[in-house]
Structure formats: structure tokens, C-alpha cells
Coordinates of C-alpha atoms in Angstrom, one line a residue:
Chain A
M187 CA 146.2 112.6 132.7
R188 CA 147.4 110.0 135.3
Y189 CA 150.3 107.8 134.3
S190 CA 152.5 105.4 136.2
K191 CA 155.5 107.1 137.7
N192 CA 157.8 104.7 136.1
S193 CA 156.3 105.2 132.7
L194 CA 157.9 106.9 129.8
I195 CA 154.5 108.0 128.7
S196 CA 154.5 110.8 131.2
E197 CA 157.4 112.4 129.3
I198 CA 155.5 112.3 126.0
R199 CA 153.1 115.1 125.0
P200 CA 149.9 113.9 123.4
Q201 CA 150.3 116.3 120.5
M202 CA 153.6 114.6 119.8
L203 CA 151.8 111.2 119.6
L204 CA 149.5 112.7 117.0
D205 CA 152.1 114.4 114.8
N206 CA 154.7 111.8 114.5
K207 CA 154.1 109.0 112.0
A208 CA 155.9 106.4 114.0
F209 CA 153.8 107.3 117.0
K210 CA 150.6 107.1 114.9
R211 CA 151.4 103.5 114.0
S212 CA 152.0 102.8 117.7
N213 CA 148.6 104.4 118.5
E214 CA 146.8 102.2 116.1
I215 CA 148.4 99.1 117.6
L216 CA 147.4 100.4 121.0
Y217 CA 143.8 100.8 119.8
V218 CA 143.8 97.1 118.9
F219 CA 144.8 96.3 122.5
Y220 CA 142.3 98.7 123.9
S221 CA 139.5 97.1 121.8
A222 CA 140.6 93.6 122.8
D223 CA 140.4 94.7 126.5
E224 CA 136.9 96.0 125.9
L225 CA 135.9 92.6 124.6
A226 CA 137.5 90.9 127.6
L227 CA 140.0 89.2 125.5
P228 CA 142.7 88.4 128.1
F229 CA 145.7 89.1 125.8
L230 CA 146.9 89.2 122.3
S231 CA 149.8 87.1 121.1
K232 CA 152.5 88.2 118.6
I233 CA 150.6 86.2 115.9
G234 CA 147.2 87.5 116.9
I235 CA 148.2 91.2 116.8
Q236 CA 149.7 90.8 113.3
K237 CA 146.5 89.3 112.1
C238 CA 144.2 91.9 113.7
I239 CA 146.3 94.8 112.3
Y240 CA 146.4 93.2 108.9
L241 CA 142.6 92.9 108.7
S242 CA 142.1 96.4 110.1
E243 CA 144.4 97.8 107.4
V244 CA 143.4 95.8 104.3
L245 CA 139.7 96.6 105.0
S246 CA 140.1 100.2 106.1
P247 CA 139.2 101.8 102.7
L248 CA 135.7 100.5 103.3
K249 CA 135.1 103.2 105.9
E250 CA 137.6 105.6 104.4
V251 CA 139.7 105.5 107.5
V252 CA 143.2 106.5 107.0
L253 CA 145.5 104.3 108.9
S254 CA 149.3 104.8 109.0
F255 CA 149.9 101.8 106.8
L256 CA 152.5 99.2 107.8
N257 CA 154.0 97.1 105.1
F258 CA 152.9 93.5 105.1
I259 CA 154.7 90.8 103.1
Y260 CA 154.0 87.1 102.5
L261 CA 156.3 85.4 104.9
H262 CA 156.3 81.8 106.0
K263 CA 152.6 81.1 105.8
G264 CA 150.8 84.4 106.4
P265 CA 151.0 88.2 106.1
Y266 CA 153.7 89.6 108.2
S267 CA 155.0 93.1 109.2
K268 CA 158.4 93.3 110.7
D269 CA 157.6 96.8 112.0
I270 CA 155.0 95.4 114.4
Q271 CA 157.5 93.6 116.7
N272 CA 159.5 96.9 117.0
I273 CA 156.4 98.8 117.8
L274 CA 155.4 96.2 120.4
D275 CA 158.8 96.5 122.1
H276 CA 158.4 100.3 122.0
L277 CA 155.0 100.1 123.6
V278 CA 156.3 97.8 126.3
S279 CA 159.2 100.2 127.0
M280 CA 156.6 103.0 127.3
N281 CA 154.6 100.8 129.8
A282 CA 151.5 101.2 127.5
I283 CA 151.4 97.4 127.1
E284 CA 152.9 94.7 129.2
V285 CA 153.9 91.0 128.8
D286 CA 151.1 88.9 130.1
S287 CA 152.3 85.4 129.5
F288 CA 153.8 83.0 127.0
S289 CA 152.0 80.8 124.6
T290 CA 153.1 77.9 122.4
Y291 CA 152.6 77.8 118.7
K292 CA 152.1 74.3 117.3
K293 CA 153.6 72.9 120.5
K294 CA 157.1 73.9 119.5
N295 CA 157.6 77.7 119.2
S296 CA 156.7 79.9 122.1
Y297 CA 155.4 83.4 121.8
V298 CA 154.9 86.4 124.1
N299 CA 151.3 87.5 124.9
Y300 CA 150.7 91.1 125.5
K301 CA 147.9 93.1 127.2
I302 CA 147.2 96.8 127.6
T303 CA 148.2 98.5 130.9
E304 CA 146.1 101.1 132.8
A305 CA 148.5 103.7 131.6
G306 CA 148.0 102.5 128.0
K307 CA 144.2 102.8 128.5
S308 CA 144.5 106.3 129.8
L309 CA 146.6 107.2 126.9
V310 CA 144.0 106.0 124.4
E311 CA 141.3 107.8 126.3
N312 CA 143.2 111.0 125.8
L313 CA 144.2 110.4 122.2
I314 CA 140.6 109.9 121.1
Y315 CA 139.7 113.5 121.9
D316 CA 141.1 114.0 118.4
P317 CA 138.1 113.0 116.1
L318 CA 140.4 111.3 113.6
E319 CA 141.9 109.1 116.2
K320 CA 138.5 108.4 117.6
E321 CA 137.4 107.3 114.1
K322 CA 140.4 104.9 113.9
L323 CA 139.5 103.4 117.3
Q324 CA 135.9 102.9 116.2
W325 CA 137.0 101.2 113.0
I326 CA 139.4 98.9 114.8
R327 CA 136.7 98.2 117.4
I328 CA 134.3 97.0 114.7
V329 CA 137.0 94.7 113.1
L330 CA 138.0 93.3 116.5
R331 CA 134.3 92.5 117.4
L332 CA 134.0 90.5 114.2
I333 CA 137.3 88.7 114.9
D334 CA 135.9 87.9 118.4
A335 CA 132.7 86.6 116.9
Y336 CA 134.4 84.3 114.4
K337 CA 137.4 83.1 116.5
D338 CA 135.3 80.3 118.1
A339 CA 133.5 79.3 114.9
F340 CA 133.3 75.5 114.4
D341 CA 136.4 73.8 113.1
L342 CA 138.5 77.0 112.7
S343 CA 142.2 76.5 113.1
E344 CA 142.1 74.0 115.9
E345 CA 145.8 74.0 116.4
Y346 CA 145.6 77.6 117.6
R347 CA 144.0 79.3 120.6
G348 CA 142.1 82.5 121.2
V349 CA 142.4 85.3 118.6
D350 CA 145.2 83.4 116.9
K351 CA 142.5 81.1 115.5
I352 CA 141.5 83.7 112.9
I353 CA 144.7 82.7 111.1
G354 CA 142.5 80.3 109.1
L355 CA 140.4 83.2 107.9
I356 CA 143.4 85.4 107.0
Y357 CA 144.8 82.7 104.7
Q358 CA 141.6 83.1 102.7
E359 CA 141.8 86.9 102.5
P360 CA 141.7 87.6 98.7
S361 CA 144.7 90.0 98.4
F362 CA 146.9 87.7 100.5
C363 CA 145.5 84.5 98.9
E364 CA 146.5 85.6 95.4
I365 CA 150.1 86.1 96.4
K366 CA 150.1 82.9 98.3
Q367 CA 148.7 80.9 95.4
G368 CA 151.4 82.3 93.2
N369 CA 154.0 81.3 95.9
R370 CA 155.3 84.9 95.7
K371 CA 157.2 84.8 99.0
E372 CA 158.3 88.1 100.5
E373 CA 156.1 90.1 98.1
L374 CA 154.4 93.2 99.4
I375 CA 150.7 92.7 99.9
P376 CA 148.7 95.5 98.3
M377 CA 146.7 97.8 100.6
G378 CA 144.5 100.8 100.3
D379 CA 141.7 101.6 97.9
K380 CA 143.7 100.5 94.9
N381 CA 142.5 97.7 92.6
T382 CA 143.1 95.1 95.2
L383 CA 141.1 91.8 95.2
T384 CA 139.9 92.6 98.7
M385 CA 138.4 95.9 97.6
E386 CA 136.9 94.3 94.5
L387 CA 135.1 91.9 96.8
I388 CA 134.1 94.6 99.2
H389 CA 132.8 96.8 96.3
F390 CA 130.8 93.8 95.0
L391 CA 129.3 93.3 98.4
E392 CA 128.3 97.0 98.6
K393 CA 126.2 96.6 95.5
V394 CA 125.2 93.0 95.9
G395 CA 121.5 93.7 95.9
E396 CA 121.7 95.1 92.4
T397 CA 123.4 91.9 91.2
L398 CA 120.3 89.8 92.0
P399 CA 117.6 89.3 89.4
S400 CA 114.2 90.8 89.9
S401 CA 112.7 87.6 91.3
F402 CA 114.6 88.5 94.5
D403 CA 113.5 91.2 96.9
R404 CA 116.6 93.4 96.2
V405 CA 115.9 95.9 99.0
K406 CA 116.1 93.1 101.5
Y407 CA 119.6 92.2 100.4
K408 CA 121.0 95.8 100.4
L409 CA 123.9 95.8 102.9
D410 CA 125.1 98.5 105.2
L411 CA 128.8 98.9 106.3
E412 CA 128.7 96.4 109.2
T413 CA 126.7 93.9 107.2
V414 CA 129.2 94.2 104.3
L415 CA 132.0 93.5 106.8
L416 CA 130.2 90.6 108.3
A417 CA 129.5 89.1 104.8
F418 CA 133.2 89.5 104.1
F419 CA 134.1 87.5 107.2
E420 CA 131.5 84.9 106.5
Y421 CA 133.0 84.6 103.0
L422 CA 136.4 83.9 104.5
Y423 CA 134.9 81.3 106.8
V424 CA 133.1 79.6 103.9
E425 CA 136.3 79.6 101.9
Y426 CA 138.1 78.1 104.8
L427 CA 135.6 75.3 105.3
S428 CA 135.5 74.7 101.5
E429 CA 139.3 74.3 101.4
K430 CA 139.1 71.9 104.4
A431 CA 136.4 69.9 102.6
R432 CA 138.6 69.5 99.5
T433 CA 141.7 68.3 101.4
Chain B
M147 CA 138.5 89.3 89.1
I148 CA 135.6 87.7 90.9
N149 CA 134.6 84.5 89.1
K150 CA 131.2 82.9 88.7
K151 CA 131.8 80.4 91.4
Q152 CA 132.7 83.1 93.9
V153 CA 129.7 85.2 92.9
N154 CA 127.4 82.2 93.6
K155 CA 129.2 81.6 96.9
I156 CA 128.7 85.3 97.9
L157 CA 125.1 85.3 96.9
K158 CA 124.5 82.2 98.8
I159 CA 126.0 83.8 101.9
I160 CA 123.9 87.0 101.4
T161 CA 120.6 85.1 100.9
S162 CA 121.0 82.0 103.1
S163 CA 123.8 82.4 105.7
P164 CA 122.5 81.9 109.3
A165 CA 125.2 84.3 110.6
L166 CA 124.0 87.0 108.3
K167 CA 120.3 86.3 109.2
V168 CA 121.0 86.6 112.9
F169 CA 122.9 89.9 112.4
K170 CA 120.3 91.4 110.0
E171 CA 117.5 90.7 112.4
T172 CA 119.2 91.9 115.6
Q173 CA 122.1 94.2 114.5
K174 CA 124.1 92.8 117.4
I175 CA 127.5 91.2 116.7
E176 CA 127.4 89.5 120.1
L177 CA 124.4 87.4 119.0
L178 CA 126.4 86.4 115.9
K179 CA 129.2 85.3 118.2
F180 CA 126.7 83.3 120.3
Y181 CA 125.4 81.6 117.2
N182 CA 129.0 80.6 116.1
Q183 CA 129.8 79.3 119.6
L184 CA 126.5 77.4 119.9
E185 CA 127.1 75.7 116.5
A186 CA 130.6 74.6 117.6
L187 CA 129.2 73.4 120.9
L188 CA 126.5 71.3 119.4
K189 CA 128.8 69.8 116.9
M190 CA 131.7 69.1 119.2
D191 CA 130.6 68.8 122.8
I192 CA 127.2 67.0 122.6
P193 CA 128.2 63.5 121.6
Y194 CA 125.8 62.0 119.2
G195 CA 124.2 58.8 120.5
E196 CA 124.8 59.6 124.2
V197 CA 123.1 62.9 124.7
G198 CA 122.4 64.2 121.2
E199 CA 119.8 61.6 120.3
K200 CA 117.7 62.4 123.2
I201 CA 118.2 66.1 123.7
V202 CA 115.3 68.6 123.6
L203 CA 116.8 71.9 124.5
C204 CA 115.5 75.5 124.2
I205 CA 117.9 78.4 124.8
A206 CA 116.4 81.9 125.1
L207 CA 118.6 84.9 125.1
T208 CA 118.3 88.0 127.2
F209 CA 120.6 90.9 127.9
G210 CA 122.0 92.3 131.1
D211 CA 122.0 89.8 133.9
Q212 CA 125.0 87.9 134.9
G213 CA 124.8 84.1 135.0
E214 CA 125.7 81.3 137.3
W215 CA 127.5 79.0 134.9
N216 CA 128.5 79.2 131.3
I217 CA 127.1 77.0 128.4
F218 CA 130.3 77.3 126.5
Q219 CA 132.6 76.2 129.2
K220 CA 133.9 72.9 127.9
G221 CA 131.8 69.9 129.0
E222 CA 129.6 71.9 131.4
L223 CA 126.3 71.7 129.5
V224 CA 126.7 68.0 128.8
R225 CA 127.5 67.2 132.4
R226 CA 124.4 69.1 133.6
I227 CA 122.2 67.4 131.0
K228 CA 123.5 64.0 132.2
E229 CA 122.7 65.1 135.7
G230 CA 119.1 65.7 134.7
L231 CA 119.1 69.5 134.1
L232 CA 116.6 69.3 131.3
D233 CA 114.5 66.4 132.5
E234 CA 111.6 68.5 133.8
N235 CA 112.2 72.0 132.5
N236 CA 114.1 72.7 129.3
I237 CA 114.3 76.4 128.7
I238 CA 117.7 77.8 129.5
L239 CA 117.7 81.6 129.8
S240 CA 121.1 82.8 128.9
N241 CA 122.9 86.1 128.2
P242 CA 124.8 86.5 124.9
E243 CA 128.1 85.5 126.6
G244 CA 126.5 82.1 127.4
N245 CA 126.1 82.8 131.1
V246 CA 123.1 80.9 132.3
I247 CA 120.8 83.2 134.3
T248 CA 118.3 80.5 135.1
V249 CA 116.5 77.4 133.9
I250 CA 112.8 78.5 133.6
K251 CA 110.7 76.5 136.1
G252 CA 107.5 74.8 135.2
T253 CA 108.0 74.9 131.4
Y254 CA 108.9 72.2 129.0
I255 CA 109.0 72.9 125.3
N256 CA 108.5 69.7 123.3
D257 CA 108.3 70.9 119.7
Y258 CA 109.3 73.7 117.4
V259 CA 105.7 75.1 117.3
E260 CA 105.8 75.6 121.1
A261 CA 109.3 77.2 120.8
E262 CA 108.0 79.6 118.1
E263 CA 105.1 80.6 120.3
F264 CA 107.4 81.1 123.3
S265 CA 109.7 83.3 121.2
E266 CA 106.7 85.4 120.1
K267 CA 105.1 85.7 123.5
E268 CA 108.3 86.6 125.3
S269 CA 109.8 88.6 122.4
L270 CA 113.0 86.6 122.6
L271 CA 115.6 85.1 120.4
V272 CA 115.1 81.4 120.8
F273 CA 117.3 78.5 119.7
F274 CA 115.4 75.2 119.8
I275 CA 117.2 71.9 119.4
K276 CA 115.4 68.6 119.3
Y277 CA 117.5 65.5 118.6
M278 CA 119.7 66.9 115.9
E279 CA 117.1 69.4 114.5
F280 CA 117.9 73.0 114.9
H281 CA 115.5 76.0 114.8
L282 CA 116.1 79.7 115.3
F283 CA 113.3 82.1 116.1
I284 CA 113.4 85.8 116.7
N285 CA 110.3 87.4 118.2
G286 CA 108.2 84.5 116.9
K287 CA 109.6 84.7 113.4
A288 CA 111.3 81.6 112.0
I289 CA 114.8 82.7 110.9
H290 CA 116.7 79.5 110.2
Y291 CA 116.3 75.7 110.2
I292 CA 118.8 72.9 110.0
A293 CA 117.6 69.3 109.7
N294 CA 120.7 67.9 111.3
I295 CA 123.1 70.2 113.2
M296 CA 125.8 67.5 112.8
R297 CA 126.1 68.2 109.1
P298 CA 129.7 69.1 108.4
S299 CA 129.0 72.2 106.4
R300 CA 127.5 75.7 106.2
E301 CA 125.7 77.5 103.4
G302 CA 128.0 78.4 100.6
V303 CA 130.6 75.8 101.3
D304 CA 131.7 73.5 98.4
T305 CA 130.6 70.1 99.5
P306 CA 131.1 67.0 97.4
E307 CA 127.3 67.0 96.7
I308 CA 126.7 70.5 95.5
L309 CA 124.9 70.8 92.2
P310 CA 123.2 73.5 90.1
A311 CA 119.4 73.9 90.4
R312 CA 118.8 72.5 86.9
E313 CA 120.0 69.1 88.4
Y314 CA 117.1 69.2 90.8
R315 CA 116.3 65.5 90.1
K316 CA 119.7 64.4 91.1
L317 CA 119.6 66.6 94.2
I318 CA 116.3 65.2 95.3
T319 CA 117.5 61.6 94.6
N320 CA 120.8 62.3 96.6
H321 CA 118.7 63.6 99.5
H322 CA 116.6 60.4 99.4
D323 CA 119.6 58.1 99.2
R324 CA 121.5 59.9 102.0
H325 CA 118.8 60.9 104.4
V326 CA 115.5 59.1 103.7
Y327 CA 116.3 55.6 102.5
K328 CA 115.7 53.2 105.4
E329 CA 115.8 56.1 107.9
A330 CA 119.6 56.0 107.4
G331 CA 120.1 59.6 108.6
S332 CA 118.7 61.3 111.7
F333 CA 115.3 61.7 110.1
K334 CA 112.8 59.2 111.4
Y335 CA 109.5 59.1 109.7
W336 CA 108.0 55.8 110.8
K337 CA 105.8 55.9 113.9
K338 CA 105.0 52.2 113.9
K339 CA 107.4 50.7 111.4
P340 CA 106.1 47.1 111.2
E341 CA 102.6 48.4 110.5
R342 CA 103.9 51.0 108.1
I343 CA 102.3 53.9 110.1
L344 CA 104.0 57.2 109.4
I345 CA 104.6 60.0 112.0
D346 CA 101.9 62.7 112.3
N347 CA 102.1 65.5 109.6
P348 CA 104.8 63.6 107.6
E349 CA 104.7 66.0 104.7
I350 CA 105.9 68.9 106.9
Q351 CA 108.8 66.8 108.1
F352 CA 109.8 65.6 104.6
N353 CA 109.5 69.2 103.4
K354 CA 111.7 70.6 106.1
N355 CA 114.3 67.8 105.7
L356 CA 114.5 68.2 101.9
Y357 CA 114.6 72.0 102.2
S358 CA 117.5 71.9 104.6
Y359 CA 119.4 69.5 102.2
L360 CA 118.8 71.7 99.2
D361 CA 119.7 74.9 101.1
L362 CA 123.1 73.5 101.6
N363 CA 123.6 71.8 98.3
V364 CA 122.1 74.0 95.6
V365 CA 125.1 75.9 94.4
D366 CA 123.6 78.5 92.2
G367 CA 120.3 79.5 93.8
H368 CA 118.5 80.4 97.0
V369 CA 116.1 77.8 98.5
D370 CA 113.0 78.9 100.4
R371 CA 109.9 77.2 101.8
G372 CA 106.6 78.7 102.8
A373 CA 107.0 81.7 100.6
P374 CA 104.0 82.8 98.4
I375 CA 104.5 82.9 94.7
S376 CA 104.6 86.3 93.0
G377 CA 101.3 88.2 92.9
A378 CA 99.3 85.3 94.4
E379 CA 98.5 83.8 97.8
D380 CA 99.4 80.2 96.8
I381 CA 102.3 78.8 98.8
P382 CA 104.4 76.1 97.1
D383 CA 106.3 73.7 99.3
I384 CA 109.9 74.5 98.2
R385 CA 111.2 77.0 95.6
I386 CA 114.7 77.4 94.2
I387 CA 115.4 80.8 92.7
T388 CA 118.6 80.9 90.7
Y389 CA 121.0 83.8 91.2
E390 CA 121.9 84.4 87.5
S391 CA 118.6 84.2 85.7
G392 CA 116.0 84.4 88.4
D393 CA 114.4 81.2 87.1
I394 CA 112.2 79.5 89.7
Y395 CA 112.0 75.7 90.3
I396 CA 109.0 74.6 92.2
I397 CA 108.9 71.4 94.3
E398 CA 105.6 70.0 95.5
I399 CA 105.8 67.3 98.1
K400 CA 103.1 64.7 98.9
C401 CA 103.3 61.9 101.3
L402 CA 101.3 58.7 100.7
G403 CA 100.2 56.0 103.2
K404 CA 98.8 56.0 106.7
T405 CA 99.3 57.9 109.8
D406 CA 97.4 57.3 113.0
S407 CA 94.6 59.6 111.9
T408 CA 94.9 59.9 108.1
K409 CA 95.1 57.8 104.9
Y410 CA 96.4 59.2 101.7
Y411 CA 96.6 57.3 98.4
D412 CA 96.5 58.0 94.6
D413 CA 94.0 60.9 94.9
W414 CA 96.4 62.7 97.1
A415 CA 99.1 62.4 94.5
N416 CA 96.7 63.7 91.9
K417 CA 95.9 66.6 94.1
G418 CA 99.6 67.4 94.3
L419 CA 99.8 67.4 90.5
F420 CA 96.8 69.8 90.3
Q421 CA 98.3 72.2 92.8
L422 CA 101.7 72.2 91.0
G423 CA 99.9 73.1 87.8
I424 CA 98.3 76.1 89.5
Y425 CA 101.7 77.3 90.9
L426 CA 103.4 77.0 87.5
K427 CA 100.6 78.9 85.9
D428 CA 100.7 81.7 88.4
E429 CA 104.4 82.1 88.8
K430 CA 105.6 84.0 85.8
D431 CA 109.3 83.3 86.5
S432 CA 108.8 79.5 86.9
K433 CA 111.2 77.3 84.9
T434 CA 109.8 74.0 85.9
G435 CA 108.0 72.2 88.7
V436 CA 108.2 68.6 90.0
L437 CA 106.0 66.5 92.2
V438 CA 107.9 64.5 94.8
L439 CA 106.0 61.6 96.4
Y440 CA 107.2 59.8 99.5
D441 CA 105.3 56.6 99.3
G442 CA 104.5 54.9 102.6
R443 CA 101.7 52.6 101.2
K444 CA 101.9 48.9 101.9
E445 CA 103.0 48.0 98.4
S446 CA 105.1 49.9 95.9
K447 CA 102.7 50.5 93.0
D448 CA 102.6 53.0 90.2
I449 CA 100.2 55.9 90.8
I450 CA 97.0 55.9 88.7
W451 CA 97.0 59.5 87.3
D452 CA 93.6 61.1 86.8
H453 CA 93.2 61.6 83.0
E454 CA 91.2 64.8 83.6
I455 CA 94.2 66.7 85.0
E456 CA 95.9 68.9 82.6
W457 CA 99.7 68.6 82.7
H458 CA 101.1 72.1 82.6
P459 CA 103.7 72.5 79.8
K460 CA 106.4 73.5 82.3
M461 CA 105.7 70.5 84.6
D462 CA 108.3 67.7 84.9
R463 CA 106.4 64.8 83.2
N464 CA 108.0 62.2 85.5
P465 CA 106.9 62.8 89.1
M466 CA 109.5 61.4 91.5
R467 CA 108.2 58.6 93.7
F468 CA 110.3 57.2 96.5
F469 CA 108.9 54.0 98.2
L470 CA 109.7 54.2 101.9
E471 CA 111.3 51.0 103.0
S472 CA 110.3 49.5 106.3
E473 CA 111.9 46.1 106.0
S474 CA 115.5 45.1 106.6
A475 CA 117.4 43.7 103.7
S476 CA 117.2 40.1 105.1
V477 CA 113.4 40.2 105.7
K478 CA 112.9 41.8 102.2
A479 CA 115.1 39.1 100.6
K480 CA 113.2 36.4 102.3
T481 CA 109.8 37.8 101.2
I482 CA 111.0 38.1 97.6
Y483 CA 112.5 34.6 97.6
T484 CA 109.3 33.0 99.1
A485 CA 107.2 34.8 96.4
L486 CA 109.5 33.5 93.7
K487 CA 109.3 29.9 95.0
R488 CA 105.5 30.1 95.1
K489 CA 105.5 31.4 91.5
K490 CA 107.7 28.5 90.4
R491 CA 105.4 26.0 92.1
G492 CA 102.6 27.6 90.2
L493 CA 100.8 28.6 93.4

């Protein structure tokens, strides 16, 4: 393993990163940065990382990936996890990620943008020798690729830039949307394979072919995992455009 | 709980969404990204009236090579079009990131049939944009069609005009009022307007245009065109299949009047009625069928229906006839007023 001499990473044994729950959360966030780097996304902002982690977590039961769940609440306008900022600070202190630049949000607030370091990439490449960790990375990679595919969709959250633009889709995410519509601020957003609205929609998509009457070619509309995910993203986008058309 | 409205929206996405079609055909998320970016580019960067009205552009996708410039770099494509990039050759070979590898020399694709052939011959994913019409082909197979890329919506979105399939008459009328009447939309069907000469193959154009409108605005069913009816080889013009009951609505389109090489009058309308009867008889799930006539004849006259034709019980007994206007309001008013004056004078 080659780490920067100044890095704290060199003092951490990989096994320790796998055993400790707090470290597991850090790893998962690091996988988001790693996947973003693979997609040539220059950086992730504080807003962007919150949204990427939220989608990775709320959809994870679809692939039965066990992520070390963070708690997301409805704060201000979207889902928010206070743990993420602490973990970002921790990852910066470890030199696994670094501050890339600053961006402005709605022309008034400024936010830090982060990117993964070479040391962070090496760390991920070692962590994924563990099959469970590799599975988590693969899952996050799929979600990030879809985020990347939709972030430039027509008319989406024009006041934002880059990955932050998916905020418009997050606002339509069913589990969050229900809490938002009830104006239940600071309420915990349900996660996991419980009876969440998100999973209800996902389970519906998994069996969508059977829903159609016999005049349709049902086999043609049977969806696999990636297509279910894509249909879910498209649904969020369609809901976003519908809301825009109404207002 | 997922409600009925959401179910319809999801089923519309599953059966009609261009994004899903691209992915299901290619299994490549990068091509989905390309589609989303291209849609945004066409709607935002290509100004209608300046470049958009004249554009004939074919984008073929290939993997691997790096490009010289990027289609999605703001203003880049428009600038190059204005400089004459597409004047002689109009096939842009790009990679999925939008990096242009080359503009293929010595080839100009002028219509969607040529684009389809090119896609088949070269086994490529091809986007063809002519004026505001948008076609997508994968290995020669037509995947998606949009009559006007500038439309503000996408399949499944609640637009102010969405209606259930049972309101097919209202939907067809709305399409006429918005897109056909006096060529108000981007769809131009007159070749020589003063002489009332229609474009070549007008039925295909009316068919495509109406299909695209219905695809977007039928809220509870999937719209297709060119699909054979169950268990037979007959191909009706447009079908709407409802998600809940599986009922099928059949729309048969006929265009009356003259083109440079053809003349179609009442017999042609009667043929349409006859064809519709066959489709309704053969399609066991058919709910109803309607004949839609776009009438480009010199005068707006009722059709003389052939008494020998049997009207199928499921057939809509009132075929929809839309007279195609070719005169401006002032000319038309003058003609009517002159006729009235002549009548008064007893001439």
C-alpha cells in the first residue's frame, strides 16, 4: 500500500477500517468520491454528497446491499444527515479527500467542494479486496452513473450546477416527498426494506410486467435491476417536470 | 400506497419513455446520458427560427476514439452550424461523451428513411433531426420519434392537455387545433399552398404527427404506430392500448386532396372506412375505431359514403373530417363576403 507520508491513513490498518462502524460509514462516503472520480466528475459539493448518499441508501434494499445507514431527516428543503459533514472533515484529516474549490449556492451561500486524493483511491482499491465492500462500491457506482446520466437532463434544477442538480429529483423521492408534503420537519426519513413508499414503488417496478393486461407483450416489459433503477430515476424526473408544469 | 394516477405514470414510462427505450436496446447508461444531454441541447442551445428551422442533422454514435470538439460545450454546435459545418456533409460521428470524432465526408442525409438505412448499414445508433422532428434509430430499428423536439414535456408528464383514451375525439381535435390548423405548429403539409397541393406522402406525415401528440397526451394507455393487430398481418395506422383494461382504440388516417403525383377524393375515404372495419373485426380486444380525414380538397364538402360498406358495430359512426385551411383569415373573409353579396344580388 502506498500512502502519502503526511497522511494519517498510513497509521490505520485496513482491518480496522472494516470492523469499525464509524469507519464503515467513512468507507461508503469514500466510495461515492471514488465513483465520481471514475465518471470524471471534477468534485462533489457538500450538497451533492448528501444527495448521492441519500439515494444510495434509500434504494439499497433493491440489491440487498447492507450499508451502514446514516440517519437522514427532513431539514430546510431536503433530506439531510448531520453525520456526513463530520465524516467529510474526518476524511479530509485523513487525506483521503481534499478540498477542491468553493461553490456558491443560489448566489448567496458558499459551499466547499471535495474530491478524492490519490491516497484515498489507494485506500478504496485495498478495501475492495473484501467482497462485501466491493459489492457496496459496485452498488454506489451504479447509482452514481444514473445520477451522472440525469444531472444534465433538460430543465432540471437550473439554479444548481453539476451533481447538485439532482436535488430536483431528490425532492420527488417518495419517502422524502411524503414527509415533505406533511411538512414534518426534522422527522427521520424511513430507510431499509421496511414498508417505505420508495420500496413500494421499487417492488411495483420489479413486477410491472405482470400489471399489464394481456394485450401487451408482458415479457418485453419485464425489468432487470438496472432497468428498475432507471425507471425509478425516470419516474422522479417525470414527477419533477409535472410539478414544474403545474406551477 | 401507489394510486391510479401514479400507476398510469409508471406504465407510461415503462412502455413509452425514450430514456428507457435507449437503455433497453443498448444496456449502456452512457447512451442514456447522451440522450438526456442531446434533448437539453436541442431545446436550449439551438434557437428556433435562427438555426432550428433549417437544421438537418444526423449524429451517429461510436465508442472508443477521442474527439476534436464537444457537441455539448455551450454554443459550440450552433457556432459551427452557422459557420457552415453541415452545409455539405451532415453526419457527425461522435463518441458517447459528445466528443466529435469527425464529420463524415461526402454524405448528406436528407430524410429519416436515409438515416434509418445508414443506421442499419453501419450498425450504429443514429439521431436524426430535421427542422424540429427527431428520430432515433438503433441498428436500423426505429426506436423513438418526436414530431417537435421543442415540446415542453416528456412521456408521463402531466401536461394541461392529457386525457384518457376514451376521450380520443377530444385528443384528435386538440391535436388539429394546436398543430394542424393553418400550419400553426412546426408541421407544414402544404407543398404549394395557393394551389392546395399537399406534400408528398401526406398521410405518413399526419400519422407521425398525430402519433407523437397522442404518445405524450394519452394518460392511461400506450400509443403505437405500425404495429400489426393480434393474430393478423393488417397494420392499422395508430393504436392506443389502455393499461387497465387492455382495450384497444384504432385510428385510421386518410388524407384527401392532391399531391404532385396523386389525387384522393371520396373513394379514398371509403377505402379507409372499409379498412377500419377489417381491423375492428380482426382485433379481438378492440374497443372502437375512428376514421380521421385530413381534407385538402379545394372545397369543404361532406363525404359521400358508399352505401355498400358495412359499418362495423364498434366503429365510431362519425368519422372526423378536418378541412385543411390554406387561406389567411382576411382572404377567407373577403371570399365569403363576396359570395354573400352575389347571393343578395341574386347572381
